[in-house]
GROMACS .gro file of N, CA and C in nm:
model
  537
    1MET      N    1   0.084  -0.119   0.000
    1MET     CA    2   0.000   0.000   0.000
    1MET      C    3   0.088   0.124   0.000
    2SER      N    4   0.055   0.221  -0.085
    2SER     CA    5   0.134   0.342  -0.095
    2SER      C    6   0.095   0.442   0.014
    3GLU      N    7   0.179   0.541   0.029
    3GLU     CA    8   0.156   0.646   0.128
    3GLU      C    9   0.029   0.724   0.093
    4PRO      N   10  -0.057   0.754   0.193
    4PRO     CA   11  -0.177   0.833   0.164
    4PRO      C   12  -0.141   0.971   0.109
    5LYS      N   13  -0.227   1.020   0.024
    5LYS     CA   14  -0.205   1.148  -0.043
    5LYS      C   15  -0.283   1.258   0.029
    6LEU      N   16  -0.216   1.369   0.060
    6LEU     CA   17  -0.279   1.484   0.121
    6LEU      C   18  -0.355   1.562   0.015
    7VAL      N   19  -0.482   1.595   0.042
    7VAL     CA   20  -0.565   1.666  -0.055
    7VAL      C   21  -0.649   1.772   0.016
    8PRO      N   22  -0.681   1.882  -0.055
    8PRO     CA   23  -0.782   1.973  -0.001
    8PRO      C   24  -0.919   1.910  -0.023
    9CYS      N   25  -1.001   1.910   0.079
    9CYS     CA   26  -1.134   1.849   0.066
    9CYS      C   27  -1.233   1.951   0.011
   10THR      N   28  -1.320   1.903  -0.076
   10THR     CA   29  -1.426   1.986  -0.133
   10THR      C   30  -1.560   1.918  -0.109
   11HIS      N   31  -1.663   1.998  -0.113
   11HIS     CA   32  -1.797   1.943  -0.095
   11HIS      C   33  -1.826   1.841  -0.204
   12GLU      N   34  -1.798   1.875  -0.326
   12GLU     CA   35  -1.831   1.789  -0.440
   12GLU      C   36  -1.764   1.652  -0.429
   13ARG      N   37  -1.640   1.652  -0.391
   13ARG     CA   38  -1.564   1.525  -0.391
   13ARG      C   39  -1.571   1.451  -0.258
   14HIS      N   40  -1.582   1.523  -0.145
   14HIS     CA   41  -1.560   1.459  -0.015
   14HIS      C   42  -1.677   1.465   0.083
   15ALA      N   43  -1.782   1.538   0.053
   15ALA     CA   44  -1.890   1.556   0.151
   15ALA      C   45  -1.947   1.423   0.198
   16ALA      N   46  -1.972   1.331   0.108
   16ALA     CA   47  -2.031   1.203   0.148
   16ALA      C   48  -1.937   1.124   0.239
   17ALA      N   49  -1.809   1.124   0.209
   17ALA     CA   50  -1.712   1.050   0.291
   17ALA      C   51  -1.695   1.116   0.428
   18ILE      N   52  -1.691   1.249   0.432
   18ILE     CA   53  -1.680   1.319   0.560
   18ILE      C   54  -1.806   1.293   0.642
   19LEU      N   55  -1.921   1.298   0.578
   19LEU     CA   56  -2.047   1.270   0.647
   19LEU      C   57  -2.045   1.130   0.707
   20ALA      N   58  -1.996   1.033   0.633
   20ALA     CA   59  -1.990   0.895   0.684
   20ALA      C   60  -1.898   0.885   0.805
   21ILE      N   61  -1.785   0.956   0.801
   21ILE     CA   62  -1.692   0.955   0.915
   21ILE      C   63  -1.756   1.023   1.035
   22PHE      N   64  -1.819   1.139   1.013
   22PHE     CA   65  -1.890   1.208   1.122
   22PHE      C   66  -1.996   1.115   1.183
   23ASN      N   67  -2.078   1.056   1.098
   23ASN     CA   68  -2.190   0.976   1.147
   23ASN      C   69  -2.143   0.851   1.221
   24ASP      N   70  -2.034   0.792   1.178
   24ASP     CA   71  -1.977   0.680   1.252
   24ASP      C   72  -1.937   0.725   1.392
   25ALA      N   73  -1.874   0.842   1.402
   25ALA     CA   74  -1.833   0.895   1.533
   25ALA      C   75  -1.955   0.928   1.619
   26ILE      N   76  -2.061   0.979   1.558
   26ILE     CA   77  -2.183   1.012   1.634
   26ILE      C   78  -2.246   0.885   1.690
   27VAL      N   79  -2.262   0.784   1.607
   27VAL     CA   80  -2.332   0.662   1.646
   27VAL      C   81  -2.250   0.574   1.739
   28ASN      N   82  -2.118   0.571   1.722
   28ASN     CA   83  -2.035   0.472   1.790
   28ASN      C   84  -1.937   0.526   1.892
   29SER      N   85  -1.935   0.657   1.916
   29SER     CA   86  -1.834   0.712   2.008
   29SER      C   87  -1.886   0.836   2.079
   30THR      N   88  -1.804   0.887   2.167
   30THR     CA   89  -1.834   1.013   2.234
   30THR      C   90  -1.746   1.126   2.180
   31ALA      N   91  -1.684   1.104   2.063
   31ALA     CA   92  -1.602   1.208   2.003
   31ALA      C   93  -1.685   1.328   1.960
   32LEU      N   94  -1.808   1.304   1.921
   32LEU     CA   95  -1.902   1.411   1.888
   32LEU      C   96  -2.020   1.399   1.984
   33TYR      N   97  -2.066   1.511   2.034
   33TYR     CA   98  -2.174   1.510   2.131
   33TYR      C   99  -2.311   1.516   2.065
   34ASP      N  100  -2.319   1.492   1.937
   34ASP     CA  101  -2.447   1.480   1.867
   34ASP      C  102  -2.510   1.346   1.902
   35TYR      N  103  -2.643   1.340   1.896
   35TYR     CA  104  -2.715   1.214   1.918
   35TYR      C  105  -2.760   1.150   1.787
   36GLN      N  106  -2.799   1.232   1.691
   36GLN     CA  107  -2.854   1.183   1.565
   36GLN      C  108  -2.754   1.203   1.453
   37PRO      N  109  -2.744   1.107   1.363
   37PRO     CA  110  -2.657   1.125   1.246
   37PRO      C  111  -2.692   1.253   1.171
   38ARG      N  112  -2.592   1.313   1.113
   38ARG     CA  113  -2.611   1.434   1.034
   38ARG      C  114  -2.665   1.397   0.896
   39THR      N  115  -2.720   1.496   0.829
   39THR     CA  116  -2.777   1.476   0.696
   39THR      C  117  -2.682   1.526   0.588
   40ALA      N  118  -2.706   1.482   0.467
   40ALA     CA  119  -2.626   1.530   0.354
   40ALA      C  120  -2.641   1.681   0.340
   41GLU      N  121  -2.761   1.733   0.368
   41GLU     CA  122  -2.784   1.878   0.359
   41GLU      C  123  -2.697   1.955   0.458
   42SER      N  124  -2.668   1.895   0.573
   42SER     CA  125  -2.586   1.965   0.673
   42SER      C  126  -2.444   1.990   0.622
   43MET      N  127  -2.399   1.907   0.530
   43MET     CA  128  -2.264   1.924   0.477
   43MET      C  129  -2.252   2.048   0.389
   44VAL      N  130  -2.363   2.088   0.327
   44VAL     CA  131  -2.361   2.212   0.248
   44VAL      C  132  -2.326   2.329   0.338
   45ALA      N  133  -2.395   2.341   0.450
   45ALA     CA  134  -2.370   2.450   0.544
   45ALA      C  135  -2.231   2.437   0.607
   46TRP      N  136  -2.187   2.315   0.637
   46TRP     CA  137  -2.057   2.294   0.698
   46TRP      C  138  -1.945   2.342   0.605
   47PHE      N  139  -1.950   2.300   0.480
   47PHE     CA  140  -1.848   2.345   0.385
   47PHE      C  141  -1.859   2.495   0.357
   48ALA      N  142  -1.980   2.549   0.352
   48ALA     CA  143  -1.997   2.693   0.329
   48ALA      C  144  -1.934   2.773   0.443
   49ALA      N  145  -1.952   2.727   0.566
   49ALA     CA  146  -1.892   2.797   0.681
   49ALA      C  147  -1.740   2.791   0.674
   50LYS      N  148  -1.686   2.677   0.636
   50LYS     CA  149  -1.541   2.664   0.623
   50LYS      C  150  -1.488   2.759   0.515
   51GLN      N  151  -1.559   2.764   0.402
   51GLN     CA  152  -1.516   2.851   0.293
   51GLN      C  153  -1.526   2.998   0.334
   52LYS      N  154  -1.637   3.036   0.395
   52LYS     CA  155  -1.656   3.176   0.437
   52LYS      C  156  -1.549   3.220   0.536
   53GLY      N  157  -1.512   3.131   0.629
   53GLY     CA  158  -1.410   3.164   0.727
   53GLY      C  159  -1.268   3.155   0.675
   54GLY      N  160  -1.251   3.099   0.555
   54GLY     CA  161  -1.117   3.079   0.501
   54GLY      C  162  -1.043   2.968   0.574
   55TRP      N  163  -1.118   2.872   0.629
   55TRP     CA  164  -1.061   2.765   0.711
   55TRP      C  165  -1.038   2.641   0.626
   56PRO      N  166  -0.923   2.580   0.640
   56PRO     CA  167  -0.891   2.463   0.559
   56PRO      C  168  -0.970   2.339   0.600
   57VAL      N  169  -0.994   2.255   0.503
   57VAL     CA  170  -1.041   2.119   0.526
   57VAL      C  171  -0.945   2.032   0.445
   58ILE      N  172  -0.862   1.958   0.515
   58ILE     CA  173  -0.761   1.876   0.448
   58ILE      C  174  -0.792   1.729   0.473
   59GLY      N  175  -0.756   1.646   0.378
   59GLY     CA  176  -0.783   1.504   0.391
   59GLY      C  177  -0.666   1.421   0.345
   60LEU      N  178  -0.671   1.294   0.380
   60LEU     CA  179  -0.578   1.195   0.330
   60LEU      C  180  -0.658   1.092   0.253
   61GLU      N  181  -0.613   1.064   0.129
   61GLU     CA  182  -0.680   0.965   0.044
   61GLU      C  183  -0.586   0.848   0.018
   62ASP      N  184  -0.644   0.731  -0.003
   62ASP     CA  185  -0.564   0.617  -0.046
   62ASP      C  186  -0.542   0.626  -0.197
   63GLU      N  187  -0.472   0.527  -0.253
   63GLU     CA  188  -0.438   0.531  -0.396
   63GLU      C  189  -0.561   0.526  -0.486
   64ALA      N  190  -0.673   0.477  -0.434
   64ALA     CA  191  -0.796   0.473  -0.512
   64ALA      C  192  -0.879   0.601  -0.498
   65GLY      N  193  -0.831   0.694  -0.416
   65GLY     CA  194  -0.903   0.820  -0.397
   65GLY      C  195  -1.005   0.817  -0.286
   66ALA      N  196  -1.007   0.712  -0.205
   66ALA     CA  197  -1.101   0.704  -0.092
   66ALA      C  198  -1.046   0.785   0.025
   67LEU      N  199  -1.133   0.864   0.088
   67LEU     CA  200  -1.093   0.947   0.200
   67LEU      C  201  -1.071   0.861   0.324
   68LEU      N  202  -0.955   0.874   0.386
   68LEU     CA  203  -0.919   0.797   0.504
   68LEU      C  204  -0.939   0.875   0.633
   69GLY      N  205  -0.933   1.008   0.622
   69GLY     CA  206  -0.951   1.095   0.738
   69GLY      C  207  -0.943   1.239   0.693
   70PHE      N  208  -0.982   1.328   0.783
   70PHE     CA  209  -0.979   1.471   0.750
   70PHE      C  210  -0.958   1.552   0.877
   71ALA      N  211  -0.917   1.677   0.857
   71ALA     CA  212  -0.898   1.770   0.968
   71ALA      C  213  -0.935   1.910   0.921
   72SER      N  214  -0.979   1.990   1.016
   72SER     CA  215  -1.015   2.128   0.986
   72SER      C  216  -1.008   2.210   1.114
   73TYR      N  217  -1.021   2.338   1.099
   73TYR     CA  218  -1.040   2.422   1.216
   73TYR      C  219  -1.142   2.529   1.184
   74GLY      N  220  -1.189   2.593   1.288
   74GLY     CA  221  -1.286   2.700   1.275
   74GLY      C  222  -1.276   2.789   1.397
   75SER      N  223  -1.364   2.883   1.403
   75SER     CA  224  -1.365   2.980   1.510
   75SER      C  225  -1.376   2.913   1.647
   76PHE      N  226  -1.295   2.958   1.742
   76PHE     CA  227  -1.308   2.909   1.879
   76PHE      C  228  -1.434   2.968   1.943
   77ARG      N  229  -1.449   3.097   1.932
   77ARG     CA  230  -1.569   3.166   1.978
   77ARG      C  231  -1.595   3.278   1.878
   78ALA      N  232  -1.717   3.325   1.872
   78ALA     CA  233  -1.759   3.418   1.766
   78ALA      C  234  -1.738   3.566   1.800
   79TYR      N  235  -1.643   3.596   1.886
   79TYR     CA  236  -1.613   3.736   1.918
   79TYR      C  237  -1.484   3.777   1.850
   80PRO      N  238  -1.474   3.903   1.807
   80PRO     CA  239  -1.355   3.946   1.733
   80PRO      C  240  -1.223   3.925   1.808
   81ALA      N  241  -1.224   3.937   1.936
   81ALA     CA  242  -1.100   3.924   2.013
   81ALA      C  243  -1.040   3.784   2.005
   82TYR      N  244  -1.120   3.686   1.962
   82TYR     CA  245  -1.072   3.548   1.950
   82TYR      C  246  -1.023   3.513   1.809
   83LYS      N  247  -1.008   3.611   1.722
   83LYS     CA  248  -0.982   3.580   1.581
   83LYS      C  249  -0.850   3.509   1.554
   84TYR      N  250  -0.760   3.509   1.650
   84TYR     CA  251  -0.632   3.439   1.632
   84TYR      C  252  -0.632   3.302   1.700
   85THR      N  253  -0.747   3.262   1.753
   85THR     CA  254  -0.760   3.133   1.822
   85THR      C  255  -0.860   3.047   1.747
   86MET      N  256  -0.818   2.927   1.714
   86MET     CA  257  -0.901   2.834   1.639
   86MET      C  258  -0.928   2.709   1.723
   87GLU      N  259  -1.044   2.647   1.700
   87GLU     CA  260  -1.071   2.515   1.755
   87GLU      C  261  -1.067   2.417   1.639
   88HIS      N  262  -0.995   2.309   1.656
   88HIS     CA  263  -0.977   2.216   1.544
   88HIS      C  264  -1.053   2.085   1.566
   89SER      N  265  -1.064   2.010   1.457
   89SER     CA  266  -1.122   1.876   1.457
   89SER      C  267  -1.035   1.788   1.368
   90VAL      N  268  -1.018   1.665   1.411
   90VAL     CA  269  -0.950   1.566   1.328
   90VAL      C  270  -1.024   1.434   1.345
   91TYR      N  271  -1.060   1.372   1.234
   91TYR     CA  272  -1.134   1.246   1.235
   91TYR      C  273  -1.072   1.151   1.134
   92VAL      N  274  -1.056   1.025   1.177
   92VAL     CA  275  -1.001   0.922   1.091
   92VAL      C  276  -1.107   0.813   1.078
   93ARG      N  277  -1.123   0.764   0.956
   93ARG     CA  278  -1.219   0.657   0.930
   93ARG      C  279  -1.193   0.539   1.024
   94GLY      N  280  -1.299   0.478   1.073
   94GLY     CA  281  -1.289   0.373   1.174
   94GLY      C  282  -1.189   0.264   1.142
   95ASP      N  283  -1.186   0.217   1.019
   95ASP     CA  284  -1.095   0.107   0.983
   95ASP      C  285  -0.952   0.152   0.961
   96GLN      N  286  -0.926   0.283   0.976
   96GLN     CA  287  -0.792   0.337   0.953
   96GLN      C  288  -0.727   0.391   1.081
   97ARG      N  289  -0.800   0.388   1.192
   97ARG     CA  290  -0.745   0.440   1.318
   97ARG      C  291  -0.626   0.355   1.361
   98GLY      N  292  -0.528   0.423   1.420
   98GLY     CA  293  -0.407   0.354   1.467
   98GLY      C  294  -0.300   0.339   1.361
   99ASN      N  295  -0.322   0.395   1.243
   99ASN     CA  296  -0.224   0.385   1.134
   99ASN      C  297  -0.139   0.511   1.118
  100GLY      N  298  -0.147   0.605   1.214
  100GLY     CA  299  -0.065   0.725   1.209
  100GLY      C  300  -0.122   0.838   1.125
  101LEU      N  301  -0.247   0.826   1.083
  101LEU     CA  302  -0.306   0.930   0.998
  101LEU      C  303  -0.341   1.056   1.076
  102GLY      N  304  -0.387   1.039   1.201
  102GLY     CA  305  -0.423   1.155   1.284
  102GLY      C  306  -0.306   1.250   1.301
  103PRO      N  307  -0.189   1.201   1.342
  103PRO     CA  308  -0.075   1.292   1.355
  103PRO      C  309  -0.036   1.361   1.224
  104LYS      N  310  -0.044   1.289   1.112
  104LYS     CA  311  -0.011   1.351   0.983
  104LYS      C  312  -0.107   1.465   0.952
  105LEU      N  313  -0.236   1.440   0.971
  105LEU     CA  314  -0.334   1.545   0.947
  105LEU      C  315  -0.313   1.664   1.040
  106MET      N  316  -0.289   1.634   1.166
  106MET     CA  317  -0.270   1.742   1.264
  106MET      C  318  -0.148   1.827   1.231
  107GLU      N  319  -0.037   1.764   1.195
  107GLU     CA  320   0.084   1.840   1.165
  107GLU      C  321   0.061   1.936   1.049
  108VAL      N  322  -0.006   1.890   0.945
  108VAL     CA  323  -0.035   1.978   0.831
  108VAL      C  324  -0.131   2.088   0.872
  109LEU      N  325  -0.232   2.054   0.950
  109LEU     CA  326  -0.329   2.154   0.995
  109LEU      C  327  -0.260   2.262   1.079
  110LEU      N  328  -0.170   2.223   1.168
  110LEU     CA  329  -0.099   2.321   1.249
  110LEU      C  330  -0.009   2.410   1.163
  111GLU      N  331   0.053   2.352   1.061
  111GLU     CA  332   0.133   2.433   0.967
  111GLU      C  333   0.045   2.537   0.897
  112ARG      N  334  -0.075   2.495   0.856
  112ARG     CA  335  -0.168   2.588   0.789
  112ARG      C  336  -0.210   2.700   0.884
  113ALA      N  337  -0.236   2.664   1.009
  113ALA     CA  338  -0.276   2.766   1.106
  113ALA      C  339  -0.164   2.867   1.128
  114ARG      N  340  -0.041   2.820   1.137
  114ARG     CA  341   0.073   2.913   1.152
  114ARG      C  342   0.083   3.003   1.028
  115ALA      N  343   0.069   2.946   0.911
  115ALA     CA  344   0.079   3.023   0.787
  115ALA      C  345  -0.030   3.129   0.777
  116CYS      N  346  -0.143   3.105   0.843
  116CYS     CA  347  -0.254   3.202   0.843
  116CYS      C  348  -0.248   3.294   0.964
  117HIS      N  349  -0.135   3.296   1.032
  117HIS     CA  350  -0.111   3.386   1.146
  117HIS      C  351  -0.204   3.361   1.263
  118LYS      N  352  -0.242   3.236   1.282
  118LYS     CA  353  -0.318   3.200   1.401
  118LYS      C  354  -0.219   3.187   1.516
  119HIS      N  355  -0.267   3.211   1.637
  119HIS     CA  356  -0.178   3.212   1.754
  119HIS      C  357  -0.199   3.090   1.843
  120VAL      N  358  -0.324   3.047   1.859
  120VAL     CA  359  -0.355   2.935   1.949
  120VAL      C  360  -0.452   2.841   1.878
  121VAL      N  361  -0.430   2.711   1.898
  121VAL     CA  362  -0.525   2.609   1.853
  121VAL      C  363  -0.575   2.536   1.977
  122VAL      N  364  -0.706   2.526   1.987
  122VAL     CA  365  -0.773   2.464   2.101
  122VAL      C  366  -0.832   2.330   2.058
  123ALA      N  367  -0.824   2.233   2.149
  123ALA     CA  368  -0.888   2.103   2.130
  123ALA      C  369  -0.985   2.082   2.245
  124ALA      N  370  -1.105   2.039   2.214
  124ALA     CA  371  -1.205   2.000   2.315
  124ALA      C  372  -1.227   1.850   2.297
  125ILE      N  373  -1.180   1.771   2.394
  125ILE     CA  374  -1.176   1.626   2.380
  125ILE      C  375  -1.252   1.561   2.496
  126GLU      N  376  -1.337   1.464   2.463
  126GLU     CA  377  -1.404   1.389   2.568
  126GLU      C  378  -1.295   1.323   2.652
  127SER      N  379  -1.301   1.344   2.783
  127SER     CA  380  -1.191   1.307   2.873
  127SER      C  381  -1.156   1.159   2.871
  128GLY      N  382  -1.246   1.073   2.832
  128GLY     CA  383  -1.217   0.931   2.823
  128GLY      C  384  -1.144   0.890   2.696
  129ASN      N  385  -1.122   0.985   2.605
  129ASN     CA  386  -1.056   0.954   2.478
  129ASN      C  387  -0.904   0.967   2.495
  130GLY      N  388  -0.847   0.869   2.563
  130GLY     CA  389  -0.704   0.872   2.591
  130GLY      C  390  -0.616   0.879   2.468
  131ALA      N  391  -0.656   0.813   2.360
  131ALA     CA  392  -0.574   0.814   2.238
  131ALA      C  393  -0.563   0.956   2.182
  132SER      N  394  -0.673   1.029   2.182
  132SER     CA  395  -0.671   1.167   2.131
  132SER      C  396  -0.591   1.258   2.225
  133ILE      N  397  -0.607   1.239   2.354
  133ILE     CA  398  -0.531   1.322   2.449
  133ILE      C  399  -0.381   1.296   2.432
  134ARG      N  400  -0.341   1.170   2.419
  134ARG     CA  401  -0.199   1.137   2.400
  134ARG      C  402  -0.146   1.194   2.269
  135LEU      N  403  -0.224   1.187   2.162
  135LEU     CA  404  -0.183   1.246   2.035
  135LEU      C  405  -0.156   1.395   2.052
  136HIS      N  406  -0.247   1.464   2.116
  136HIS     CA  407  -0.229   1.608   2.135
  136HIS      C  408  -0.108   1.639   2.223
  137GLU      N  409  -0.086   1.560   2.325
  137GLU     CA  410   0.032   1.581   2.409
  137GLU      C  411   0.160   1.563   2.327
  138ARG      N  412   0.164   1.462   2.241
  138ARG     CA  413   0.284   1.440   2.156
  138ARG      C  414   0.309   1.557   2.064
  139LEU      N  415   0.203   1.627   2.026
  139LEU     CA  416   0.216   1.743   1.936
  139LEU      C  417   0.243   1.873   2.012
  140GLY      N  418   0.254   1.865   2.145
  140GLY     CA  419   0.288   1.983   2.224
  140GLY      C  420   0.171   2.052   2.292
  141PHE      N  421   0.050   1.999   2.275
  141PHE     CA  422  -0.066   2.058   2.342
  141PHE      C  423  -0.054   2.033   2.493
  142ILE      N  424  -0.105   2.129   2.570
  142ILE     CA  425  -0.112   2.111   2.714
  142ILE      C  426  -0.258   2.115   2.757
  143THR      N  427  -0.288   2.045   2.865
  143THR     CA  428  -0.424   2.048   2.919
  143THR      C  429  -0.442   2.178   2.995
  144THR      N  430  -0.546   2.251   2.960
  144THR     CA  431  -0.572   2.380   3.024
  144THR      C  432  -0.696   2.377   3.112
  145GLY      N  433  -0.774   2.270   3.105
  145GLY     CA  434  -0.889   2.262   3.192
  145GLY      C  435  -0.972   2.139   3.166
  146GLN      N  436  -1.053   2.105   3.265
  146GLN     CA  437  -1.149   1.997   3.251
  146GLN      C  438  -1.283   2.045   3.302
  147MET      N  439  -1.386   2.005   3.231
  147MET     CA  440  -1.522   2.041   3.269
  147MET      C  441  -1.598   1.911   3.295
  148PRO      N  442  -1.614   1.874   3.421
  148PRO     CA  443  -1.681   1.750   3.454
  148PRO      C  444  -1.830   1.752   3.421
  149GLN      N  445  -1.879   1.643   3.368
  149GLN     CA  446  -2.021   1.616   3.348
  149GLN      C  447  -2.095   1.725   3.269
  150VAL      N  448  -2.030   1.780   3.167
  150VAL     CA  449  -2.095   1.885   3.087
  150VAL      C  450  -2.177   1.827   2.972
  151GLY      N  451  -2.159   1.700   2.943
  151GLY     CA  452  -2.237   1.635   2.838
  151GLY      C  453  -2.291   1.503   2.886
  152THR      N  454  -2.384   1.450   2.809
  152THR     CA  455  -2.436   1.316   2.839
  152THR      C  456  -2.463   1.244   2.708
  153LYS      N  457  -2.422   1.118   2.705
  153LYS     CA  458  -2.443   1.035   2.587
  153LYS      C  459  -2.431   0.890   2.630
  154PHE      N  460  -2.506   0.805   2.569
  154PHE     CA  461  -2.504   0.662   2.599
  154PHE      C  462  -2.534   0.635   2.747
  155GLY      N  463  -2.617   0.720   2.807
  155GLY     CA  464  -2.660   0.699   2.945
  155GLY      C  465  -2.557   0.731   3.051
  156ARG      N  466  -2.457   0.811   3.016
  156ARG     CA  467  -2.357   0.849   3.116
  156ARG      C  468  -2.314   0.993   3.097
  157TRP      N  469  -2.262   1.051   3.204
  157TRP     CA  470  -2.210   1.187   3.197
  157TRP      C  471  -2.076   1.186   3.125
  158LEU      N  472  -2.049   1.293   3.052
  158LEU     CA  473  -1.922   1.306   2.981
  158LEU      C  474  -1.846   1.427   3.033
  159ASP      N  475  -1.718   1.407   3.057
  159ASP     CA  476  -1.630   1.516   3.097
  159ASP      C  477  -1.558   1.566   2.972
  160LEU      N  478  -1.528   1.694   2.969
  160LEU     CA  479  -1.461   1.754   2.854
  160LEU      C  480  -1.325   1.808   2.897
  161THR      N  481  -1.222   1.769   2.826
  161THR     CA  482  -1.087   1.818   2.851
  161THR      C  483  -1.052   1.921   2.744
  162PHE      N  484  -1.006   2.037   2.787
  162PHE     CA  485  -0.959   2.139   2.695
  162PHE      C  486  -0.807   2.134   2.692
  163MET      N  487  -0.753   2.135   2.571
  163MET     CA  488  -0.609   2.139   2.551
  163MET      C  489  -0.581   2.252   2.452
  164GLN      N  490  -0.460   2.305   2.459
  164GLN     CA  491  -0.425   2.409   2.363
  164GLN      C  492  -0.278   2.404   2.328
  165LEU      N  493  -0.250   2.457   2.211
  165LEU     CA  494  -0.113   2.472   2.165
  165LEU      C  495  -0.095   2.617   2.123
  166ILE      N  496   0.004   2.683   2.182
  166ILE     CA  497   0.038   2.818   2.138
  166ILE      C  498   0.133   2.802   2.020
  167LEU      N  499   0.090   2.848   1.904
  167LEU     CA  500   0.166   2.830   1.781
  167LEU      C  501   0.284   2.926   1.770
  168THR      N  502   0.269   3.042   1.828
  168THR     CA  503   0.372   3.146   1.818
  168THR      C  504   0.407   3.197   1.958
  169PRO      N  505   0.474   3.113   2.038
  169PRO     CA  506   0.507   3.155   2.174
  169PRO      C  507   0.589   3.285   2.174
  170GLY      N  508   0.558   3.374   2.264
  170GLY     CA  509   0.631   3.500   2.276
  170GLY      C  510   0.589   3.607   2.178
  171ALA      N  511   0.499   3.575   2.084
  171ALA     CA  512   0.456   3.675   1.985
  171ALA      C  513   0.375   3.784   2.054
  172GLN      N  514   0.395   3.904   2.007
  172GLN     CA  515   0.317   4.017   2.056
  172GLN      C  516   0.187   4.024   1.977
  173PRO      N  517   0.081   4.067   2.043
  173PRO     CA  518  -0.046   4.080   1.969
  173PRO      C  519  -0.035   4.190   1.864
  174PRO      N  520  -0.113   4.181   1.759
  174PRO     CA  521  -0.113   4.286   1.657
  174PRO      C  522  -0.155   4.419   1.717
  175ALA      N  523  -0.117   4.525   1.649
  175ALA     CA  524  -0.157   4.658   1.693
  175ALA      C  525  -0.308   4.667   1.700
  176PRO      N  526  -0.360   4.738   1.801
  176PRO     CA  527  -0.505   4.751   1.813
  176PRO      C  528  -0.565   4.816   1.688
  177HIS      N  529  -0.681   4.772   1.653
  177HIS     CA  530  -0.754   4.833   1.541
  177HIS      C  531  -0.903   4.812   1.566
  178LYS      N  532  -0.981   4.889   1.497
  178LYS     CA  533  -1.126   4.880   1.513
  178LYS      C  534  -1.179   4.769   1.423
  179GLU      N  535  -1.277   4.700   1.473
  179GLU     CA  536  -1.339   4.592   1.397
  179GLU      C  537  -1.456   4.646   1.319
   0.00000   0.00000   0.00000
């Protein structure tokens, strides 16, 4: 098997595969706090928001062009003062987990964030997801907080761990300007 190919994801080519990955995570895990699978129509709005924000959606494909995983980021919070802070997502197809695709996607996503002059990337991870927490730690993220019992799924309370990576340590904020 050849090395997966990094590609920019588009609605036309990848929406169905991304939707399948999302829905697998919704139905079978606590990675997403949704209860019901998403619809194909929801992907139109998802891609439109990514395009409007100028936020990347990157994927890894196998030699046949099948999407193996994807990563993106978006606004951490919708206030102007947070414009240099992004919250990211990375998802790998169920049958491809453990093959090193998550770190590859994350490294490229972090490079893109730096190139776009982002300062901080935030991860919100269900506290029981040790594999994701370890991945983020290997990439330099630190745990900045835990919120016990803020979600519920599968008949149990879910704790949320916040992690962050400062992309440009020591950088001074941009000169003040009006929004």
